[in-house]
Amino acid sequence: GNVSFSCLEPQVVPVTFLSSSSYLALPGTSGQDEVFVSFQFRTWNEEGLLLSSKLHQSLGGFLLYLSDGRLKINVHKTGRVLSDITAGAGLNNGQWHSVSLSVKRNRINVRVDNDVTSSAHASIPLQICSGDVFYFGGCPSTGNISECNTSFGGFQGCMRLISIGDKAVDMISVQQNGFGNFSDLQIDLCGIMDRCLPNYCEHGGECSQSWNNFYCNCANTGYKGATCHYPIYEQSCEAYKHRGNTSGFYNIDSDGSGPLGPFLVYCNMTDATWTIIQHNNTNLTRVKSANRDNPHTVFFKYSASLDQLQATINLADHCEQELAYYCKKSRLLDKSDGMPLSWWIGRTNETHTYWGGSLPSVQKCACGLEGSCIDSQHYCNCDSDRDEWTNDTGFLSYKDHLPVTEIVITDIDRPNSEAAYKLGPLLCHGDRTFWNSASFNTETSYLHFPTFHEEFSADVSFFFKTTASSGVFLENLGIQDFIRIELYSPSEVIFSFDVGNGPSEVIVQSLNSLNDNQWHYVKAERNIKEASLQIDQLPQRTHRAPPDGHIRLQLNSQLFVGGTASRQKGFLGCIRSLQLNGMALDLEKRAKITPGVEPGCTGHCSSYGNLCHNGGKCREKYSGFSCDCTFSAYTGPFCKKGKLISAYFSTGTSVTYNFQEYYTLAKNSSSHASSFYADMTLTREAIMFAFRTTRTPSLLLYVSSFYKEYLSVILTRNGDLQIRYKLDSHQDPDVFSIGFKSMADGQLQHVKINRKEETLFVEVNQNERMKFILSSGTEFNAIKSLTLGKILENSDADEETMKANSQGFIGCLSSVQFNHIAPLKAALHHSSSAPVIVKGRFTESNCGTLTGADSTSSETTHSFADHSGPIDEGKPLANAMRSDSAVIGGVIAVVIFILLCITAIAIRIYKKKGIYSKNEAKGSENEDSAESALKSELSMQNTANENQKEYFF
């Protein structure tokens, strides 16, 4: 019959709604009690009007629209919403979705993608009759068409296969103005673009998009910015330390904005700032059977990938890892054939036969290098092959081989042969890039480096300090593209660039001058979406990328640092820690071979000295700075960690701390001393100390002045605490007494005294703070010294203070702090360098922590005496006899204590021997008890060895 050997597909004519003002108006049949409309659409936008129509005789209207990627239908009458139903979800995914809308009388049905589960229906209290026009995608901008004026705007995307009733709409006829009306449409083409392909969101950022743009969700990536390019974590523990952070767990990103992600480490903030990276097996592990045919192999998995570890190691100044091998008839090297019996494997999967404390390419242990092996014929202790436990322990510190990833043991197949191993965490300190710097001394000098590769994103970060008012930090040129960062004026930095469509600028202005010879931080980034510039902690400035610029930077010249190719507008000052896309540039290496540029910069304390707290002094180092806590009451890398220091004062003991650095100069000068120290004036004091005594009256603390002003804190004869301020040499002192009960009861008493001008606050034993008002003045002028114990020099103090001084102070003083000064710490730990004078018997003690009243007879760890004269002049002989008796009693007590300790240790060793023998008889044990038994055996053997040594008590 009549057969045509072809299939005629129906012609599909898509329509693109190019903007939010686009619309398509198609005629309908007015007054019908049934409405049926179907079409397909695709879009990236979460919101947009799909279809609207006015009902017959202006009774109301309906809207079909997208909201949050879901399809919604709104039927309204004279401003009142009659129905609002929802169907589908995630319809803004750029795929084609079909919609069919059926309205009959008072019943509404809508179906999405022909899916029953994505359909919705509702009944409304209104008889619906169709209108004469259907608006797709939006409404005309002229006229009063209130039914489709919505807050979510018009539709941007594509539609196709539009049907009204049972009749398909011929879009070619619409295009030829056969019927209908439209505006800003593109017919016979779907112009939607997938802006997430390729995905410009870096580091696992999640890409989403709209019709005009794409967006990156950087949550949980460890990065920030328009394309998740810039890291939110520091590159090293060193960087965290110099932000003022203390020891703790931190995420570090060793390659910055490079491809490697962040990972968690522990930062031990000491002077060296150690980075500690753990692995899955740091316990002492016992091995009882292994040979060359069946070796014991253990693998170590770290909290970071090998690439992340390599970046961290490359960044560090020094890395090390402790490896301990315990052995009993288990050798590391077979001397007969020179073959290793045990070995370890490093990061690059290479086998190594040197052990802890030794050097690469030397098949030895630490004792072999030192010549201290227990058998001089071997280079490792374990190679002596003895039938008793010994070990080869030390640190591996060759960075290219670290960390240890695998250990292989083979020589445990003979009778009574055993071994154990323990591998510590990877330890690194220093940051080779953080302090890497160069000083630019002439305006025509610069350093040059290879250019940026073609990158979607490019970031630059560095620190600078200068006294110049302008200069170019860096410049990189291409045939058409360029980037430049410059100090344009003392308070303005400009990031200028051209990506093929003309130069653009991002400008940051600071309220303060940037040429103040302090370190300032600069971060600039250019990516496909925007350019940004940040200076210090000022708000970041951004500039949206033009739509017609290059996706990749096209730069073909070298990168010039500190100047330009034309040798104009060069930078004078210092630049450090320069990084491009997370890669550090070695400024010091280039500076060594470049005229006019010197490696390294000084003056770190001018910017970072404020990190040293509580009176700590900033000390310059070649690479950074450190805080000297010698004269502070605190310790730690920033002098923020408190430490309890207590001392026992005997009769006549005196500790005097001189406030003036040039005390000797003033003492030898013929000028009036106060003229040297007119600037040493206090309007506030913060004093804290604890004490324990049974003697009254007593002098607790005395501060003198060159102007005959003073402060004394005493215990009166009845045990009351009394504070005496004399801030005007022509007036009597202000006297404030606190007398809850006698404070000379042998218990530890805590006192806090705070003065601000005329207001004085006193707190005793954490009770409610008391407030007093001074009348003698508000300024403590030209302070001279602080005395604890007894005042030995001439004093301007009043009669009551001198009565308390008659015997000074006998007892315990603890945690004494005057503002940021710790006189006890200075006297006990830094007597040779601190401006402190100690006279009499003065011993460090733990009396500040004991609870009994007899704590005053405690320890003598540090002892200081003034050998220029008698310790206790003018005291009765009876006091000396009592003192001698106390010493004899103390010696007897110590001897008895030592004898008891020796007895307890002997019993303990005997019990351990018994426990070990029982455990051996059992023949089987779990892993935890095996480790305990091994430690017990090693401890017992060490004890037996130590018994052969001689000790003197």
Short mmCIF file of C-alpha atoms in Angstrom, two decimals, residues 499-882:
data_model
loop_
_atom_site.label_atom_id
_atom_site.label_comp_id
_atom_site.label_asym_id
_atom_site.label_seq_id
_atom_site.Cartn_x
_atom_site.Cartn_y
_atom_site.Cartn_z
CA VAL A 499 42.35 40.95 31.43
CA GLY A 500 41.82 41.96 27.84
CA ASN A 501 39.09 44.55 28.14
CA GLY A 502 40.90 47.58 29.52
CA PRO A 503 42.51 48.41 32.85
CA SER A 504 40.57 48.11 36.12
CA GLU A 505 41.46 49.06 39.69
CA VAL A 506 40.62 48.00 43.22
CA ILE A 507 41.55 50.62 45.81
CA VAL A 508 41.82 50.32 49.60
CA GLN A 509 42.30 53.45 51.68
CA SER A 510 43.43 53.27 55.28
CA LEU A 511 42.58 55.82 57.97
CA ASN A 512 46.12 55.40 59.28
CA SER A 513 49.36 55.83 57.39
CA LEU A 514 50.84 52.65 55.95
CA ASN A 515 54.39 54.06 55.78
CA ASP A 516 54.84 53.89 59.56
CA ASN A 517 57.62 51.27 59.40
CA GLN A 518 55.23 48.64 60.80
CA TRP A 519 54.41 45.35 59.11
CA HIS A 520 51.22 45.48 57.01
CA TYR A 521 49.48 42.60 55.29
CA VAL A 522 48.34 42.69 51.64
CA LYS A 523 46.17 40.09 49.91
CA ALA A 524 45.02 40.49 46.29
CA GLU A 525 43.07 37.99 44.22
CA ARG A 526 41.71 37.95 40.69
CA ASN A 527 39.38 35.18 39.55
CA ILE A 528 36.77 34.66 36.87
CA LYS A 529 34.10 36.39 38.97
CA GLU A 530 35.84 39.28 40.69
CA ALA A 531 39.01 41.00 41.82
CA SER A 532 39.59 41.74 45.50
CA LEU A 533 42.10 43.57 47.69
CA GLN A 534 42.53 43.49 51.46
CA ILE A 535 44.95 45.42 53.67
CA ASP A 536 45.48 44.29 57.27
CA GLN A 537 42.07 43.89 58.95
CA LEU A 538 40.36 46.55 56.85
CA PRO A 539 37.19 45.53 54.97
CA GLN A 540 37.94 43.74 51.72
CA ARG A 541 37.21 45.69 48.52
CA THR A 542 35.94 43.86 45.44
CA HIS A 543 35.46 44.66 41.77
CA ARG A 544 33.21 42.47 39.64
CA ALA A 545 34.91 40.89 36.67
CA PRO A 546 33.76 42.19 33.28
CA PRO A 547 31.75 39.65 31.26
CA ASP A 548 34.03 39.78 28.21
CA GLY A 549 37.42 39.40 29.90
CA HIS A 550 39.84 36.51 29.59
CA ILE A 551 39.04 33.43 31.62
CA ARG A 552 42.74 32.77 32.14
CA LEU A 553 45.46 35.28 32.87
CA GLN A 554 47.74 35.66 29.86
CA LEU A 555 51.06 36.91 31.26
CA ASN A 556 54.34 36.17 29.53
CA SER A 557 56.94 38.36 31.24
CA GLN A 558 58.72 37.72 34.50
CA LEU A 559 57.25 38.79 37.82
CA PHE A 560 59.02 41.90 39.11
CA VAL A 561 59.08 42.31 42.91
CA GLY A 562 59.95 45.65 44.49
CA GLY A 563 59.93 47.53 41.20
CA THR A 564 58.92 47.51 37.53
CA ALA A 565 60.50 46.51 34.25
CA SER A 566 60.99 50.19 33.46
CA ARG A 567 62.85 50.70 36.78
CA GLN A 568 60.44 53.45 37.78
CA LYS A 569 58.49 53.95 41.01
CA GLY A 570 60.51 51.28 42.83
CA PHE A 571 59.69 50.25 46.38
CA LEU A 572 61.91 51.25 49.31
CA GLY A 573 61.47 49.05 52.35
CA CYS A 574 60.97 45.39 53.28
CA ILE A 575 58.78 42.67 51.82
CA ARG A 576 58.38 39.24 53.44
CA SER A 577 56.37 36.03 53.13
CA LEU A 578 55.53 36.63 49.45
CA GLN A 579 53.28 33.90 48.05
CA LEU A 580 51.70 33.35 44.66
CA ASN A 581 48.80 30.89 44.60
CA GLY A 582 50.08 29.35 47.83
CA MET A 583 53.66 28.94 46.54
CA ALA A 584 56.30 30.83 48.49
CA LEU A 585 58.94 32.82 46.62
CA ASP A 586 62.43 32.65 48.10
CA LEU A 587 63.18 36.36 48.42
CA GLU A 588 66.35 35.85 50.43
CA LYS A 589 67.92 33.53 47.85
CA ARG A 590 67.37 36.04 45.02
CA ALA A 591 68.38 39.00 47.18
CA LYS A 592 71.82 37.49 47.82
CA ILE A 593 72.70 37.83 44.11
CA THR A 594 70.84 41.07 43.33
CA PRO A 595 72.51 44.51 43.70
CA GLY A 596 70.54 46.99 45.77
CA VAL A 597 68.59 44.25 47.59
CA GLU A 598 69.61 42.60 50.86
CA PRO A 599 68.28 39.36 52.33
CA GLY A 600 66.35 39.58 55.58
CA CYS A 601 64.64 42.41 57.45
CA THR A 602 64.89 43.64 61.02
CA GLY A 603 62.47 45.41 63.29
CA HIS A 604 59.95 42.63 63.91
CA CYS A 605 59.38 43.79 67.49
CA SER A 606 58.01 47.11 66.27
CA SER A 607 55.01 45.23 64.86
CA TYR A 608 54.76 42.12 67.01
CA GLY A 609 56.01 43.39 70.35
CA ASN A 610 52.42 43.78 71.54
CA LEU A 611 52.14 39.97 71.57
CA CYS A 612 54.47 39.89 74.59
CA HIS A 613 52.15 40.33 77.58
CA ASN A 614 52.49 40.97 81.30
CA GLY A 615 55.75 42.88 81.08
CA GLY A 616 57.49 40.43 78.75
CA LYS A 617 60.15 42.03 76.54
CA CYS A 618 60.25 41.48 72.79
CA ARG A 619 63.65 40.28 71.54
CA GLU A 620 64.65 40.52 67.88
CA LYS A 621 65.69 37.36 66.03
CA TYR A 622 66.90 36.97 62.48
CA SER A 623 63.74 35.08 61.65
CA GLY A 624 61.09 36.76 63.77
CA PHE A 625 61.10 37.52 67.47
CA SER A 626 60.68 35.94 70.89
CA CYS A 627 59.25 37.11 74.20
CA ASP A 628 61.66 37.32 77.14
CA CYS A 629 59.63 36.57 80.28
CA THR A 630 62.58 37.00 82.69
CA PHE A 631 61.06 39.97 84.51
CA SER A 632 57.43 38.96 84.06
CA ALA A 633 55.30 37.05 86.54
CA TYR A 634 54.28 34.79 83.67
CA THR A 635 55.93 32.25 81.37
CA GLY A 636 55.19 30.75 77.96
CA PRO A 637 55.87 31.98 74.42
CA PHE A 638 53.91 35.22 75.07
CA CYS A 639 54.38 35.52 78.85
CA LYS A 640 50.72 34.64 79.43
CA LYS A 641 51.06 31.39 81.37
CA GLY A 642 51.00 31.82 85.14
CA LYS A 643 53.34 29.90 87.42
CA LEU A 644 53.07 29.59 91.21
CA ILE A 645 56.35 30.65 92.87
CA SER A 646 56.63 30.59 96.65
CA ALA A 647 59.48 31.28 99.06
CA TYR A 648 60.16 30.94 102.78
CA PHE A 649 61.48 34.03 104.56
CA SER A 650 63.59 33.61 107.68
CA THR A 651 64.33 36.22 110.32
CA GLY A 652 65.94 39.26 108.69
CA THR A 653 65.46 38.07 105.09
CA SER A 654 65.15 40.95 102.62
CA VAL A 655 64.35 40.88 98.89
CA THR A 656 64.56 44.27 97.17
CA TYR A 657 63.59 44.77 93.52
CA ASN A 658 64.86 48.05 92.01
CA PHE A 659 62.53 49.48 89.38
CA GLN A 660 65.12 51.69 87.68
CA GLU A 661 67.19 50.17 84.88
CA TYR A 662 69.89 52.76 85.49
CA TYR A 663 70.00 52.33 89.26
CA THR A 664 73.79 52.28 89.36
CA LEU A 665 74.04 55.41 87.25
CA ALA A 666 71.68 57.27 89.55
CA LYS A 667 73.42 56.04 92.69
CA ASN A 668 76.79 57.28 91.44
CA SER A 669 75.46 60.54 90.02
CA SER A 670 75.88 63.84 91.78
CA SER A 671 72.52 65.00 90.45
CA HIS A 672 69.36 64.52 92.43
CA ALA A 673 68.15 60.99 91.80
CA SER A 674 64.56 61.96 91.20
CA SER A 675 65.52 64.03 88.17
CA PHE A 676 66.40 60.83 86.34
CA TYR A 677 63.04 59.18 86.96
CA ALA A 678 60.44 61.90 86.82
CA ASP A 679 58.66 59.80 84.18
CA MET A 680 58.31 56.80 86.56
CA THR A 681 54.93 57.92 87.86
CA LEU A 682 52.09 55.53 88.61
CA THR A 683 48.41 56.38 88.72
CA ARG A 684 47.39 52.76 89.21
CA GLU A 685 48.76 49.60 90.77
CA ALA A 686 47.67 45.98 90.52
CA ILE A 687 49.13 43.97 93.41
CA MET A 688 48.55 40.32 94.17
CA PHE A 689 50.19 37.99 96.68
CA ALA A 690 49.54 35.20 99.16
CA PHE A 691 51.18 34.71 102.54
CA ARG A 692 51.26 32.40 105.53
CA THR A 693 52.66 33.39 108.95
CA THR A 694 52.05 33.28 112.70
CA ARG A 695 54.15 36.36 113.53
CA THR A 696 52.81 39.86 114.24
CA PRO A 697 53.48 42.61 113.54
CA SER A 698 54.92 41.81 110.10
CA LEU A 699 55.86 43.77 106.99
CA LEU A 700 54.45 42.06 103.90
CA LEU A 701 55.35 44.52 101.15
CA TYR A 702 56.90 47.97 100.88
CA VAL A 703 57.29 50.21 97.81
CA SER A 704 59.48 53.31 98.11
CA SER A 705 59.92 56.47 96.08
CA PHE A 706 62.64 59.02 95.45
CA TYR A 707 60.07 61.65 96.55
CA LYS A 708 59.56 60.19 100.06
CA GLU A 709 56.29 58.64 98.99
CA TYR A 710 55.55 55.02 99.79
CA LEU A 711 53.12 52.14 99.98
CA SER A 712 53.29 49.58 102.79
CA VAL A 713 51.20 46.49 103.44
CA ILE A 714 51.56 45.20 107.00
CA LEU A 715 50.03 42.89 109.57
CA THR A 716 49.26 44.78 112.79
CA ARG A 717 49.91 43.35 116.24
CA ASN A 718 46.36 41.92 116.44
CA GLY A 719 46.68 40.29 112.97
CA ASP A 720 44.69 42.84 110.91
CA LEU A 721 45.75 43.56 107.34
CA GLN A 722 46.65 47.23 106.95
CA ILE A 723 47.40 49.16 103.75
CA ARG A 724 49.20 52.50 104.15
CA TYR A 725 49.46 54.86 101.15
CA LYS A 726 51.47 58.07 101.33
CA LEU A 727 51.32 59.79 97.93
CA ASP A 728 52.05 63.29 99.24
CA SER A 729 55.21 63.83 101.26
CA HIS A 730 53.55 66.77 103.10
CA GLN A 731 50.54 64.80 104.36
CA ASP A 732 50.01 61.88 106.68
CA PRO A 733 49.46 58.51 105.00
CA ASP A 734 46.03 57.10 104.16
CA VAL A 735 45.50 54.03 106.36
CA PHE A 736 43.01 51.28 105.53
CA SER A 737 42.51 48.33 107.88
CA ILE A 738 40.82 45.02 107.11
CA GLY A 739 40.06 43.04 110.25
CA PHE A 740 37.71 40.10 109.76
CA LYS A 741 39.88 37.93 111.97
CA SER A 742 43.57 37.52 112.68
CA MET A 743 45.34 36.74 109.40
CA ALA A 744 48.41 35.47 111.30
CA ASP A 745 46.80 32.08 111.90
CA GLY A 746 49.25 29.98 109.84
CA GLN A 747 46.76 29.55 107.02
CA LEU A 748 47.36 30.70 103.43
CA GLN A 749 45.85 34.17 102.88
CA HIS A 750 45.23 35.63 99.41
CA VAL A 751 45.30 39.41 98.89
CA LYS A 752 44.50 41.54 95.83
CA ILE A 753 45.02 45.31 95.86
CA ASN A 754 44.02 47.49 92.90
CA ARG A 755 44.29 51.26 92.79
CA LYS A 756 43.13 53.60 90.03
CA GLU A 757 43.95 57.17 90.93
CA GLU A 758 42.10 57.88 94.21
CA THR A 759 39.98 54.70 94.20
CA LEU A 760 41.32 51.63 96.00
CA PHE A 761 39.86 48.13 95.86
CA VAL A 762 40.95 45.36 98.25
CA GLU A 763 39.96 41.69 98.06
CA VAL A 764 40.94 39.16 100.74
CA ASN A 765 40.54 35.40 100.24
CA GLN A 766 38.10 35.92 97.37
CA ASN A 767 35.59 37.63 99.65
CA GLU A 768 33.58 40.61 98.49
CA ARG A 769 35.78 43.39 97.18
CA MET A 770 36.06 46.46 99.46
CA LYS A 771 36.30 50.00 98.15
CA PHE A 772 38.29 52.86 99.71
CA ILE A 773 39.07 56.46 98.68
CA LEU A 774 42.54 58.03 99.01
CA SER A 775 42.93 61.61 100.16
CA SER A 776 46.72 61.98 100.04
CA GLY A 777 47.00 62.09 96.24
CA THR A 778 46.56 60.13 93.03
CA GLU A 779 50.12 59.88 91.67
CA PHE A 780 52.89 57.63 92.97
CA ASN A 781 55.93 59.58 91.78
CA ALA A 782 59.42 58.31 90.91
CA ILE A 783 59.03 54.85 92.39
CA LYS A 784 62.34 53.44 93.50
CA SER A 785 62.12 49.87 94.80
CA LEU A 786 59.88 47.10 96.15
CA THR A 787 60.89 45.25 99.30
CA LEU A 788 59.65 41.93 100.63
CA GLY A 789 60.64 40.80 104.11
CA LYS A 790 62.65 43.43 105.93
CA ILE A 791 63.67 46.97 104.94
CA LEU A 792 67.43 47.18 105.49
CA GLU A 793 68.17 50.64 104.07
CA ASN A 794 67.10 54.03 105.37
CA SER A 795 63.38 54.50 104.96
CA ASP A 796 60.89 57.37 105.01
CA ALA A 797 58.13 55.06 106.26
CA ASP A 798 55.93 56.01 109.23
CA GLU A 799 56.27 54.66 112.76
CA GLU A 800 53.69 51.85 112.39
CA THR A 801 55.37 50.54 109.26
CA MET A 802 58.78 50.55 111.00
CA LYS A 803 57.32 48.70 114.00
CA ALA A 804 56.15 45.97 111.60
CA ASN A 805 59.61 46.08 110.04
CA SER A 806 61.34 45.42 113.36
CA GLN A 807 61.34 41.70 112.62
CA GLY A 808 60.40 41.97 108.94
CA PHE A 809 58.49 38.93 107.78
CA ILE A 810 58.91 35.32 108.85
CA GLY A 811 56.87 32.80 106.92
CA CYS A 812 55.75 32.06 103.37
CA LEU A 813 55.19 34.53 100.53
CA SER A 814 53.70 33.23 97.28
CA SER A 815 52.71 34.51 93.82
CA VAL A 816 53.82 38.08 94.46
CA GLN A 817 53.03 40.37 91.54
CA PHE A 818 53.31 44.15 91.31
CA ASN A 819 51.79 45.25 88.01
CA HIS A 820 53.74 43.07 85.55
CA ILE A 821 56.72 42.47 87.84
CA ALA A 822 57.32 39.24 89.74
CA PRO A 823 59.99 39.91 92.38
CA LEU A 824 60.06 36.33 93.74
CA LYS A 825 60.60 34.91 90.27
CA ALA A 826 63.36 37.44 89.61
CA ALA A 827 65.11 36.66 92.90
CA LEU A 828 64.85 32.87 92.66
CA HIS A 829 65.34 32.26 88.94
CA HIS A 830 67.07 35.32 87.46
CA SER A 831 69.11 36.78 90.29
CA SER A 832 72.17 37.33 88.11
CA SER A 833 70.34 39.40 85.47
CA ALA A 834 67.42 40.94 87.34
CA PRO A 835 67.80 44.21 89.33
CA VAL A 836 67.20 42.41 92.62
CA ILE A 837 69.17 42.30 95.89
CA VAL A 838 68.71 39.36 98.29
CA LYS A 839 69.97 39.38 101.87
CA GLY A 840 69.50 36.70 104.50
CA ARG A 841 68.25 33.12 104.27
CA PHE A 842 65.81 32.87 101.37
CA THR A 843 64.59 29.53 99.99
CA GLU A 844 62.14 28.49 97.33
CA SER A 845 59.32 26.43 98.75
CA ASN A 846 55.97 24.87 97.93
CA CYS A 847 54.47 26.55 100.97
CA GLY A 848 52.02 28.36 98.70
CA THR A 849 50.25 25.06 98.03
CA LEU A 850 50.43 23.33 101.43
CA THR A 851 47.51 23.48 103.82
CA GLY A 852 49.06 22.84 107.21
CA ALA A 853 50.36 25.44 109.59
CA ASP A 854 53.73 23.72 109.73
CA SER A 855 54.52 24.39 106.09
CA THR A 856 57.03 27.03 107.09
CA SER A 857 59.57 24.29 107.76
CA SER A 858 59.68 23.25 104.12
CA GLU A 859 62.17 22.63 101.36
CA THR A 860 65.43 24.26 100.29
CA THR A 861 65.76 24.04 96.55
CA HIS A 862 67.24 27.44 95.78
CA SER A 863 69.19 29.29 98.48
CA PHE A 864 70.63 32.79 98.40
CA ALA A 865 72.71 34.53 101.07
CA ASP A 866 74.53 37.83 101.21
CA HIS A 867 78.13 36.87 102.03
CA SER A 868 79.22 40.47 102.57
CA GLY A 869 77.96 40.53 106.16
CA PRO A 870 76.13 38.64 108.89
CA ILE A 871 72.80 37.14 107.97
CA ASP A 872 71.00 37.90 111.23
CA GLU A 873 72.60 40.85 113.00
CA GLY A 874 71.47 41.95 116.46
CA LYS A 875 69.20 38.96 117.25
CA PRO A 876 69.29 37.05 120.55
CA LEU A 877 71.21 33.78 120.73
CA ALA A 878 67.99 31.99 121.64
CA ASN A 879 66.69 32.59 118.13
CA ALA A 880 69.79 30.96 116.66
CA MET A 881 69.38 27.97 119.01
CA ARG A 882 65.75 27.61 117.96
#
